[in-house]
PDB file of C-alpha atoms and ligand atoms in Angstrom:
ATOM      1  CA  MET A   1      -2.738 167.975 182.028  1.00 35.00           C
ATOM      2  CA  SER A   2      -6.069 165.405 181.491  1.00 38.00           C
ATOM      3  CA  LYS A   3      -7.654 168.894 179.878  1.00 36.00           C
ATOM      4  CA  ALA A   4      -5.226 167.947 176.810  1.00 38.00           C
ATOM      5  CA  GLU A   5      -6.227 164.868 176.914  1.00 40.00           C
ATOM      6  CA  PRO A   6      -8.096 163.389 173.714  1.00 40.00           C
ATOM      7  CA  SER A   7      -9.994 160.916 175.899  1.00 44.00           C
ATOM      8  CA  GLU A   8     -11.430 158.874 173.204  1.00 45.00           C
ATOM      9  CA  SER A   9      -8.570 157.562 171.967  1.00 46.00           C
ATOM     10  CA  ILE A  10      -6.615 157.842 174.956  1.00 43.00           C
ATOM     11  CA  ASP A  11      -9.981 155.524 176.604  1.00 46.00           C
ATOM     12  CA  ARG A  12      -9.338 153.530 172.962  1.00 43.00           C
ATOM     13  CA  SER A  13      -5.690 152.729 173.969  1.00 41.00           C
ATOM     14  CA  ARG A  14      -5.922 151.688 177.658  1.00 42.00           C
ATOM     15  CA  GLU A  15      -7.933 149.186 176.275  1.00 44.00           C
ATOM     16  CA  LEU A  16      -5.459 147.971 174.039  1.00 40.00           C
ATOM     17  CA  LEU A  17      -2.374 148.165 176.410  1.00 42.00           C
ATOM     18  CA  GLN A  18      -5.193 146.218 179.118  1.00 44.00           C
ATOM     19  CA  THR A  19      -6.240 143.247 176.531  1.00 42.00           C
ATOM     20  CA  SER A  20      -4.652 139.802 175.881  1.00 38.00           C
ATOM     21  CA  SER A  21      -1.332 138.947 176.891  1.00 39.00           C
ATOM     22  CA  LYS A  22       0.170 139.404 180.667  1.00 44.00           C
ATOM     23  CA  ALA A  23       2.928 141.421 178.550  1.00 44.00           C
ATOM     24  CA  ARG A  24       0.018 143.881 178.320  1.00 42.00           C
ATOM     25  CA  GLY A  25      -0.787 144.169 181.765  1.00 49.00           C
ATOM     26  CA  ILE A  26       3.592 145.013 182.341  1.00 52.00           C
ATOM     27  CA  GLU A  27       3.207 147.767 180.023  1.00 51.00           C
ATOM     28  CA  ARG A  28       0.286 149.251 181.472  1.00 49.00           C
ATOM     29  CA  ARG A  29       1.975 149.049 185.074  1.00 53.00           C
ATOM     30  CA  LEU A  30       5.283 150.703 183.890  1.00 55.00           C
ATOM     31  CA  PHE A  31       3.189 153.613 182.493  1.00 53.00           C
ATOM     32  CA  LEU A  32       1.834 153.706 186.205  1.00 52.00           C
ATOM     33  CA  ARG A  33       5.125 152.791 188.250  1.00 55.00           C
ATOM     34  CA  GLN A  34       6.370 155.969 185.974  1.00 56.00           C
ATOM     35  CA  GLY A  35       3.780 157.994 186.910  1.00 57.00           C
ATOM     36  CA  LEU A  36       3.380 158.612 183.128  1.00 61.00           C
ATOM     37  CA  SER A  37      -0.277 158.719 181.685  1.00 67.00           C
ATOM     38  CA  LEU A  38      -0.970 158.140 178.172  1.00 67.00           C
ATOM     39  CA  GLY A  39      -1.924 161.395 177.472  1.00 71.00           C
ATOM     40  CA  ALA A  40       1.340 162.839 178.426  1.00 70.00           C
ATOM     41  CA  LEU A  41       3.156 160.832 176.598  1.00 67.00           C
ATOM     42  CA  THR A  42       0.933 162.220 173.454  1.00 71.00           C
ATOM     43  CA  LEU A  43       2.096 165.578 174.631  1.00 70.00           C
ATOM     44  CA  LEU A  44       5.565 164.633 175.077  1.00 69.00           C
ATOM     45  CA  THR A  45       6.582 163.143 171.836  1.00 69.00           C
ATOM     46  CA  GLY A  46       3.410 163.534 169.541  1.00 71.00           C
ATOM     47  CA  CYS A  47       3.116 159.620 168.845  1.00 71.00           C
ATOM     48  CA  ASP A  48      -0.439 158.465 168.087  1.00 74.00           C
ATOM     49  CA  VAL A  49      -1.035 156.399 171.303  1.00 72.00           C
ATOM     50  CA  THR A  50      -3.189 154.093 169.487  1.00 73.00           C
ATOM     51  CA  ASP A  51      -0.695 152.767 167.980  1.00 79.00           C
ATOM     52  CA  THR A  52       0.813 150.162 170.725  1.00 78.00           C
ATOM     53  CA  SER A  53       4.318 149.162 168.795  1.00 82.00           C
ATOM     54  CA  ALA A  54       4.850 153.115 169.052  1.00 81.00           C
ATOM     55  CA  VAL A  55       4.167 153.719 172.333  1.00 81.00           C
ATOM     56  CA  GLN A  56       6.176 150.033 173.925  1.00 82.00           C
ATOM     57  CA  GLY A  57       9.375 151.919 171.584  1.00 85.00           C
ATOM     58  CA  VAL A  58       8.830 155.128 173.198  1.00 84.00           C
ATOM     59  CA  LEU A  59       8.151 153.254 176.638  1.00 85.00           C
ATOM     60  CA  ASN A  60      11.693 150.998 176.315  1.00 86.00           C
ATOM     61  CA  GLY A  61      13.346 154.025 174.795  1.00 86.00           C
ATOM     62  CA  ILE A  62      12.083 155.678 178.450  1.00 89.00           C
ATOM     63  CA  SER A  63      13.107 152.609 180.048  1.00 91.00           C
ATOM     64  CA  ARG A  64      16.304 152.759 179.165  1.00 89.00           C
ATOM     65  CA  TRP A  65      17.103 156.102 179.434  1.00 91.00           C
ATOM     66  CA  ASN A  66      15.695 155.727 183.066  1.00 93.00           C
ATOM     67  CA  ASP A  67      18.270 152.519 183.481  1.00 94.00           C
ATOM     68  CA  GLY A  68      21.131 155.356 183.269  1.00 92.00           C
ATOM     69  CA  ALA A  69      19.577 157.288 185.594  1.00 93.00           C
ATOM     70  CA  GLN A  70      19.193 154.996 187.852  1.00 95.00           C
ATOM     71  CA  ALA A  71      22.742 153.632 187.530  1.00 95.00           C
ATOM     72  CA  ALA A  72      24.258 156.959 187.939  1.00 93.00           C
ATOM     73  CA  LEU A  73      22.407 157.711 190.781  1.00 94.00           C
ATOM     74  CA  PHE A  74      23.183 154.329 192.599  1.00 95.00           C
ATOM     75  CA  ASN A  75      25.748 154.291 195.406  1.00 94.00           C
ATOM     76  CA  SER A  76      27.298 151.323 196.168  1.00 91.00           C
ATOM     77  CA  ARG A  77      28.141 151.880 199.033  1.00 91.00           C
ATOM     78  CA  ARG A  78      24.904 153.112 200.381  1.00 95.00           C
ATOM     79  CA  LEU A  79      23.680 149.606 202.443  1.00 97.00           C
ATOM     80  CA  MET A  80      20.004 149.068 202.754  1.00 98.00           C
ATOM     81  CA  PRO A  81      18.164 148.153 205.368  1.00 98.00           C
ATOM     82  CA  THR A  82      18.572 145.119 207.997  1.00 98.00           C
ATOM     83  CA  TYR A  83      16.490 144.017 210.226  1.00 98.00           C
ATOM     84  CA  PRO A  84      16.528 141.768 213.417  1.00 98.00           C
ATOM     85  CA  GLU A  85      16.519 138.304 213.149  1.00 98.00           C
ATOM     86  CA  SER A  86      13.228 138.183 214.738  1.00 98.00           C
ATOM     87  CA  LYS A  87      11.680 139.478 211.856  1.00 98.00           C
ATOM     88  CA  ALA A  88      12.611 136.924 209.049  1.00 98.00           C
ATOM     89  CA  VAL A  89       9.839 134.912 207.243  1.00 97.00           C
ATOM     90  CA  THR A  90      10.880 131.573 207.913  1.00 95.00           C
ATOM     91  CA  ASP A  91       7.488 130.818 205.748  1.00 96.00           C
ATOM     92  CA  PHE A  92       8.610 132.416 202.945  1.00 98.00           C
ATOM     93  CA  ARG A  93       5.872 133.880 199.618  1.00 98.00           C
ATOM     94  CA  TYR A  94       6.490 131.625 196.640  1.00 98.00           C
ATOM     95  CA  ASN A  95       7.173 133.122 193.500  1.00 98.00           C
ATOM     96  CA  ALA A  96       7.459 132.810 189.581  1.00 98.00           C
ATOM     97  CA  TYR A  97       6.173 133.130 186.295  1.00 98.00           C
ATOM     98  CA  PHE A  98       4.872 129.318 187.125  1.00 98.00           C
ATOM     99  CA  GLY A  99       3.170 127.237 189.718  1.00 98.00           C
ATOM    100  CA  GLU A 100       4.999 124.532 192.255  1.00 98.00           C
ATOM    101  CA  ASP A 101       3.997 122.179 190.458  1.00 98.00           C
ATOM    102  CA  LEU A 102       6.370 123.137 188.054  1.00 98.00           C
ATOM    103  CA  ILE A 103       9.376 123.757 190.118  1.00 98.00           C
ATOM    104  CA  PRO A 104      13.278 122.917 188.511  1.00 98.00           C
ATOM    105  CA  LYS A 105      14.230 119.416 190.465  1.00 97.00           C
ATOM    106  CA  ILE A 106      17.925 119.726 191.022  1.00 98.00           C
ATOM    107  CA  ASP A 107      20.067 116.543 191.253  1.00 98.00           C
ATOM    108  CA  PRO A 108      23.216 118.170 194.194  1.00 98.00           C
ATOM    109  CA  VAL A 109      25.602 115.232 193.101  1.00 98.00           C
ATOM    110  CA  THR A 110      25.553 116.131 189.072  1.00 98.00           C
ATOM    111  CA  TYR A 111      25.041 120.064 189.434  1.00 98.00           C
ATOM    112  CA  LYS A 112      27.927 122.149 188.550  1.00 98.00           C
ATOM    113  CA  LEU A 113      27.908 126.137 188.181  1.00 98.00           C
ATOM    114  CA  GLY A 114      29.126 127.095 185.009  1.00 98.00           C
ATOM    115  CA  LEU A 115      30.878 130.309 184.378  1.00 98.00           C
ATOM    116  CA  SER A 116      31.283 131.766 180.980  1.00 98.00           C
ATOM    117  CA  GLY A 117      32.283 135.551 179.535  1.00 98.00           C
ATOM    118  CA  LEU A 118      35.181 137.939 181.050  1.00 98.00           C
ATOM    119  CA  ILE A 119      36.608 135.169 183.547  1.00 98.00           C
ATOM    120  CA  ASP A 120      40.119 133.439 183.831  1.00 98.00           C
ATOM    121  CA  SER A 121      38.561 130.946 185.426  1.00 98.00           C
ATOM    122  CA  ARG A 122      35.705 128.973 183.875  1.00 98.00           C
ATOM    123  CA  THR A 123      35.879 125.682 185.813  1.00 98.00           C
ATOM    124  CA  PRO A 124      32.922 124.646 186.591  1.00 98.00           C
ATOM    125  CA  TRP A 125      32.086 124.620 190.486  1.00 98.00           C
ATOM    126  CA  SER A 126      30.437 122.075 192.021  1.00 98.00           C
ATOM    127  CA  LEU A 127      27.990 122.669 195.155  1.00 98.00           C
ATOM    128  CA  ARG A 128      30.364 120.854 197.420  1.00 98.00           C
ATOM    129  CA  GLU A 129      32.599 123.644 196.108  1.00 98.00           C
ATOM    130  CA  LEU A 130      30.270 126.793 196.420  1.00 98.00           C
ATOM    131  CA  TYR A 131      29.657 125.910 200.563  1.00 98.00           C
ATOM    132  CA  ALA A 132      32.931 126.082 201.458  1.00 98.00           C
ATOM    133  CA  LEU A 133      33.427 129.786 200.150  1.00 98.00           C
ATOM    134  CA  PRO A 134      33.466 131.914 202.691  1.00 98.00           C
ATOM    135  CA  GLN A 135      29.694 132.528 204.142  1.00 98.00           C
ATOM    136  CA  GLU A 136      27.555 135.546 205.436  1.00 98.00           C
ATOM    137  CA  SER A 137      24.339 135.606 206.954  1.00 98.00           C
ATOM    138  CA  GLN A 138      21.879 139.353 205.927  1.00 98.00           C
ATOM    139  CA  VAL A 139      18.350 139.982 206.661  1.00 98.00           C
ATOM    140  CA  THR A 140      16.701 142.350 204.206  1.00 98.00           C
ATOM    141  CA  ARG A 141      13.325 143.148 202.962  1.00 98.00           C
ATOM    142  CA  HIS A 142      12.521 141.487 199.482  1.00 98.00           C
ATOM    143  CA  VAL A 143      10.793 143.697 197.390  1.00 98.00           C
ATOM    144  CA  CYS A 144       8.268 141.870 194.192  1.00 97.00           C
ATOM    145  CA  VAL A 145       7.019 144.787 191.466  1.00 95.00           C
ATOM    146  CA  GLU A 146       3.459 142.759 192.430  1.00 95.00           C
ATOM    147  CA  GLY A 147       2.958 144.549 195.601  1.00 95.00           C
ATOM    148  CA  TRP A 148       4.313 142.708 198.665  1.00 97.00           C
ATOM    149  CA  SER A 149       7.951 142.719 200.300  1.00 98.00           C
ATOM    150  CA  MET A 150       9.024 140.054 202.895  1.00 98.00           C
ATOM    151  CA  ILE A 151      12.023 139.571 204.892  1.00 98.00           C
ATOM    152  CA  GLY A 152      14.027 137.484 205.366  1.00 98.00           C
ATOM    153  CA  LYS A 153      17.644 135.645 206.237  1.00 98.00           C
ATOM    154  CA  TRP A 154      19.765 134.350 203.594  1.00 98.00           C
ATOM    155  CA  THR A 155      23.299 133.133 203.909  1.00 98.00           C
ATOM    156  CA  GLY A 156      25.808 133.023 200.775  1.00 98.00           C
ATOM    157  CA  VAL A 157      28.834 134.094 199.448  1.00 98.00           C
ATOM    158  CA  PRO A 158      28.652 137.878 198.883  1.00 98.00           C
ATOM    159  CA  LEU A 159      29.290 138.060 195.121  1.00 98.00           C
ATOM    160  CA  ARG A 160      32.044 139.855 195.032  1.00 98.00           C
ATOM    161  CA  ILE A 161      34.364 137.668 197.051  1.00 98.00           C
ATOM    162  CA  PHE A 162      33.006 135.061 194.107  1.00 98.00           C
ATOM    163  CA  LEU A 163      33.387 137.346 191.595  1.00 98.00           C
ATOM    164  CA  GLN A 164      37.500 137.870 192.673  1.00 98.00           C
ATOM    165  CA  ARG A 165      37.990 134.681 192.984  1.00 98.00           C
ATOM    166  CA  ILE A 166      36.884 133.024 189.389  1.00 98.00           C
ATOM    167  CA  GLY A 167      39.181 136.259 188.409  1.00 98.00           C
ATOM    168  CA  ALA A 168      36.518 138.063 186.545  1.00 98.00           C
ATOM    169  CA  ASP A 169      36.938 141.081 184.755  1.00 98.00           C
ATOM    170  CA  LEU A 170      35.489 143.815 187.483  1.00 98.00           C
ATOM    171  CA  THR A 171      35.594 146.813 184.534  1.00 98.00           C
ATOM    172  CA  ALA A 172      32.798 144.562 182.372  1.00 98.00           C
ATOM    173  CA  ARG A 173      29.628 146.182 182.290  1.00 98.00           C
ATOM    174  CA  TYR A 174      26.940 143.275 183.150  1.00 98.00           C
ATOM    175  CA  VAL A 175      27.108 140.131 185.304  1.00 98.00           C
ATOM    176  CA  GLY A 176      24.485 137.792 183.523  1.00 98.00           C
ATOM    177  CA  PHE A 177      22.293 134.608 184.735  1.00 99.00           C
ATOM    178  CA  GLU A 178      20.448 131.271 183.500  1.00 98.00           C
ATOM    179  CA  CYS A 179      18.082 129.295 185.413  1.00 98.00           C
ATOM    180  CA  ALA A 180      17.035 125.448 185.484  1.00 98.00           C
ATOM    181  CA  ASP A 181      13.908 126.845 184.303  1.00 98.00           C
ATOM    182  CA  GLY A 182      14.646 128.674 181.620  1.00 98.00           C
ATOM    183  CA  TYR A 183      14.884 132.239 183.314  1.00 98.00           C
ATOM    184  CA  TYR A 184      17.553 134.365 183.132  1.00 98.00           C
ATOM    185  CA  SER A 185      18.359 138.184 184.011  1.00 98.00           C
ATOM    186  CA  SER A 186      21.663 140.666 184.763  1.00 98.00           C
ATOM    187  CA  ILE A 187      22.754 143.515 186.605  1.00 98.00           C
ATOM    188  CA  ASP A 188      25.132 145.911 186.191  1.00 98.00           C
ATOM    189  CA  MET A 189      28.656 145.455 187.737  1.00 98.00           C
ATOM    190  CA  ALA A 190      28.208 148.571 190.135  1.00 98.00           C
ATOM    191  CA  SER A 191      25.060 146.442 191.647  1.00 98.00           C
ATOM    192  CA  ALA A 192      27.088 142.982 191.193  1.00 98.00           C
ATOM    193  CA  LEU A 193      29.958 144.398 193.517  1.00 98.00           C
ATOM    194  CA  HIS A 194      27.229 145.850 196.351  1.00 98.00           C
ATOM    195  CA  PRO A 195      28.112 144.725 199.330  1.00 98.00           C
ATOM    196  CA  GLN A 196      25.362 143.252 200.179  1.00 98.00           C
ATOM    197  CA  THR A 197      24.827 141.230 196.640  1.00 98.00           C
ATOM    198  CA  PHE A 198      24.949 137.382 197.711  1.00 98.00           C
ATOM    199  CA  LEU A 199      25.097 134.279 196.105  1.00 98.00           C
ATOM    200  CA  THR A 200      22.839 131.615 198.178  1.00 98.00           C
ATOM    201  CA  CYS A 201      22.443 128.256 199.561  1.00 98.00           C
ATOM    202  CA  LYS A 202      20.271 128.986 202.188  1.00 98.00           C
ATOM    203  CA  ILE A 203      17.074 130.757 203.860  1.00 98.00           C
ATOM    204  CA  SER A 204      16.374 130.777 207.504  1.00 98.00           C
ATOM    205  CA  ASP A 205      19.542 129.177 208.046  1.00 98.00           C
ATOM    206  CA  GLU A 206      18.428 125.793 206.172  1.00 98.00           C
ATOM    207  CA  ILE A 207      19.697 124.993 202.908  1.00 98.00           C
ATOM    208  CA  LEU A 208      17.153 126.876 199.980  1.00 98.00           C
ATOM    209  CA  ALA A 209      14.060 124.571 199.682  1.00 98.00           C
ATOM    210  CA  PRO A 210      13.156 124.000 195.978  1.00 98.00           C
ATOM    211  CA  ARG A 211      10.990 126.574 195.532  1.00 98.00           C
ATOM    212  CA  TYR A 212      12.945 129.046 197.011  1.00 98.00           C
ATOM    213  CA  GLY A 213      15.592 128.153 193.979  1.00 98.00           C
ATOM    214  CA  TYR A 214      18.126 125.086 195.521  1.00 98.00           C
ATOM    215  CA  PRO A 215      20.625 124.919 195.060  1.00 98.00           C
ATOM    216  CA  LEU A 216      21.731 128.860 194.130  1.00 98.00           C
ATOM    217  CA  LYS A 217      19.742 132.367 194.146  1.00 98.00           C
ATOM    218  CA  LEU A 218      21.179 135.469 193.997  1.00 99.00           C
ATOM    219  CA  ARG A 219      20.473 137.924 196.801  1.00 99.00           C
ATOM    220  CA  ILE A 220      19.999 141.302 195.761  1.00 98.00           C
ATOM    221  CA  PRO A 221      18.425 143.753 198.433  1.00 98.00           C
ATOM    222  CA  THR A 222      19.434 146.665 196.082  1.00 98.00           C
ATOM    223  CA  LYS A 223      17.109 145.282 193.062  1.00 98.00           C
ATOM    224  CA  LEU A 224      13.133 144.075 193.420  1.00 98.00           C
ATOM    225  CA  GLY A 225      12.830 140.378 193.857  1.00 98.00           C
ATOM    226  CA  PHE A 226      12.096 139.509 189.553  1.00 98.00           C
ATOM    227  CA  LYS A 227      15.905 140.806 190.082  1.00 98.00           C
ATOM    228  CA  ASN A 228      17.030 137.812 192.242  1.00 98.00           C
ATOM    229  CA  PRO A 229      16.902 134.697 190.459  1.00 99.00           C
ATOM    230  CA  LYS A 230      16.575 131.480 191.681  1.00 98.00           C
ATOM    231  CA  TRP A 231      18.062 127.984 190.445  1.00 98.00           C
ATOM    232  CA  ILE A 232      20.738 129.773 189.055  1.00 99.00           C
ATOM    233  CA  THR A 233      22.680 127.162 186.749  1.00 98.00           C
ATOM    234  CA  ALA A 234      25.633 129.622 184.710  1.00 98.00           C
ATOM    235  CA  MET A 235      26.345 133.260 185.370  1.00 99.00           C
ATOM    236  CA  TYR A 236      29.023 134.702 182.984  1.00 98.00           C
ATOM    237  CA  VAL A 237      30.565 138.535 182.849  1.00 98.00           C
ATOM    238  CA  THR A 238      30.195 140.721 179.571  1.00 98.00           C
ATOM    239  CA  ASN A 239      30.322 144.033 178.034  1.00 98.00           C
ATOM    240  CA  ARG A 240      27.253 143.537 175.630  1.00 98.00           C
ATOM    241  CA  PHE A 241      23.452 144.344 177.250  1.00 97.00           C
ATOM    242  CA  PRO A 242      21.645 140.793 178.279  1.00 98.00           C
ATOM    243  CA  GLY A 243      18.885 141.963 179.485  1.00 97.00           C
ATOM    244  CA  GLY A 244      16.081 139.462 181.367  1.00 98.00           C
ATOM    245  CA  PHE A 245      13.308 137.252 181.154  1.00 98.00           C
ATOM    246  CA  TRP A 246      11.070 139.883 182.740  1.00 97.00           C
ATOM    247  CA  GLU A 247      12.782 142.979 181.622  1.00 97.00           C
ATOM    248  CA  ASP A 248      12.370 142.055 177.552  1.00 96.00           C
ATOM    249  CA  ARG A 249       9.190 141.264 178.443  1.00 94.00           C
ATOM    250  CA  GLY A 250       8.992 145.937 179.263  1.00 93.00           C
ATOM    251  CA  TYR A 251      10.056 145.617 182.774  1.00 96.00           C
ATOM    252  CA  ASN A 252      12.539 148.006 183.510  1.00 96.00           C
ATOM    253  CA  TRP A 253      16.056 146.757 183.589  1.00 97.00           C
ATOM    254  CA  PHE A 254      17.837 148.219 186.141  1.00 97.00           C
ATOM    255  CA  SER A 255      14.677 147.971 188.522  1.00 97.00           C
ATOM    256  CA  GLY A 256      16.610 149.769 191.892  1.00 96.00           C
ATOM    257  CA  VAL A 257      14.322 149.491 194.722  1.00 95.00           C
TER     258      VAL A 257
HETATM  259  N1  MTE B   1      14.313 131.499 187.720  1.00 60.52           N
HETATM  260  C1  MTE B   1      13.465 132.442 188.513  1.00 60.52           C
HETATM  261  N2  MTE B   1      13.943 132.989 189.469  1.00 60.52           N
HETATM  262  C2  MTE B   1      13.008 133.785 189.673  1.00 60.52           C
HETATM  263  C3  MTE B   1      12.076 134.077 189.519  1.00 60.52           C
HETATM  264  C4  MTE B   1      11.246 133.025 188.512  1.00 60.52           C
HETATM  265  O1  MTE B   1       9.701 132.914 187.831  1.00 60.52           O
HETATM  266  N3  MTE B   1      12.415 132.298 187.700  1.00 60.52           N
HETATM  267  N4  MTE B   1      10.993 134.798 190.011  1.00 60.52           N
HETATM  268  C5  MTE B   1      11.558 136.150 190.221  1.00 60.52           C
HETATM  269  C6  MTE B   1      10.286 137.211 190.762  1.00 60.52           C
HETATM  270  S1  MTE B   1       8.916 137.788 190.473  1.00 60.52           S
HETATM  271  C7  MTE B   1      10.370 136.826 192.551  1.00 60.52           C
HETATM  272  S2  MTE B   1       8.980 138.154 193.432  1.00 60.52           S
HETATM  273  C8  MTE B   1      11.469 136.309 193.727  1.00 60.52           C
HETATM  274  C9  MTE B   1       9.942 134.857 194.478  1.00 60.52           C
HETATM  275  O2  MTE B   1      11.236 134.688 195.042  1.00 60.52           O
HETATM  276  P1  MTE B   1      10.560 133.413 196.554  1.00 60.52           P
HETATM  277  O3  MTE B   1       9.964 132.493 195.944  1.00 60.52           O
HETATM  278  O4  MTE B   1      11.739 133.049 197.120  1.00 60.52           O
HETATM  279  O5  MTE B   1       9.994 134.864 197.379  1.00 60.52           O
HETATM  280  O6  MTE B   1      12.020 135.255 192.361  1.00 60.52           O
HETATM  281  C10 MTE B   1      12.695 135.908 191.405  1.00 60.52           C
HETATM  282  N5  MTE B   1      13.451 134.983 190.664  1.00 60.52           N
HETATM  283 MO1   MO B   2       8.323 139.623 191.674  1.00 60.52          MO
END
């Protein structure tokens, strides 16, 4: 396939895709992850790959098509591997789109989890109420798209139980999350109901440290790390595609592991 590449324009567009913002880097990684070269994209689409907005349009299209394929292949009963507790790392790596100096400080006394959308009981939940929900633990692997993974132990309520408790419409398409740092993300309902998808309050048997998302973090081992929002302040159920912080910047939305 590389023989057919008009190499000069491809080099130029590679350059364009690599330059400037972090988003450019993401576009390029999206290419590589999906195993597509710019040459292949030219052959597939006939579009001018030196026009980055046209390329981005095609990439978005491919990514959305990929979401549908992944959703169709998703087996809501298939469990991700679990590990013995001895394999769980206690000094877990910190990651966010900002440094540790900007970690949100959340006051446990005034904190409430806001609820909206296709939910019967939309009364906000206090931490005391969240802690009183049935708790389960999981020792699973967290996989970050940036190329590292770690096994950890998280404890919380299965999201399925919480969704049932608040009378969420389980036939709706999406569950969305908003966070204290302005981050946001969303998942499909099948993934939300997966038995290993938890709303967690603890890591390594301790209340989440601020850097790990105090007081509430979604732990969803079937998806990449960036689909595990920390510092959650609100949750909603909707049929309108909600997107996400990195998802709206070029990361594939479904992002199954
Ligand atoms: N609110 C919020 N949640 C977030 C992020 C973020 O920047 N803000 N980063 C995501 C990414 S990319 C990863 S890998 C994990 C990191 O979680 P950890 O710090 O507990 O390892 O959090 C995810 N959840
Ligand atoms: Mo990540």
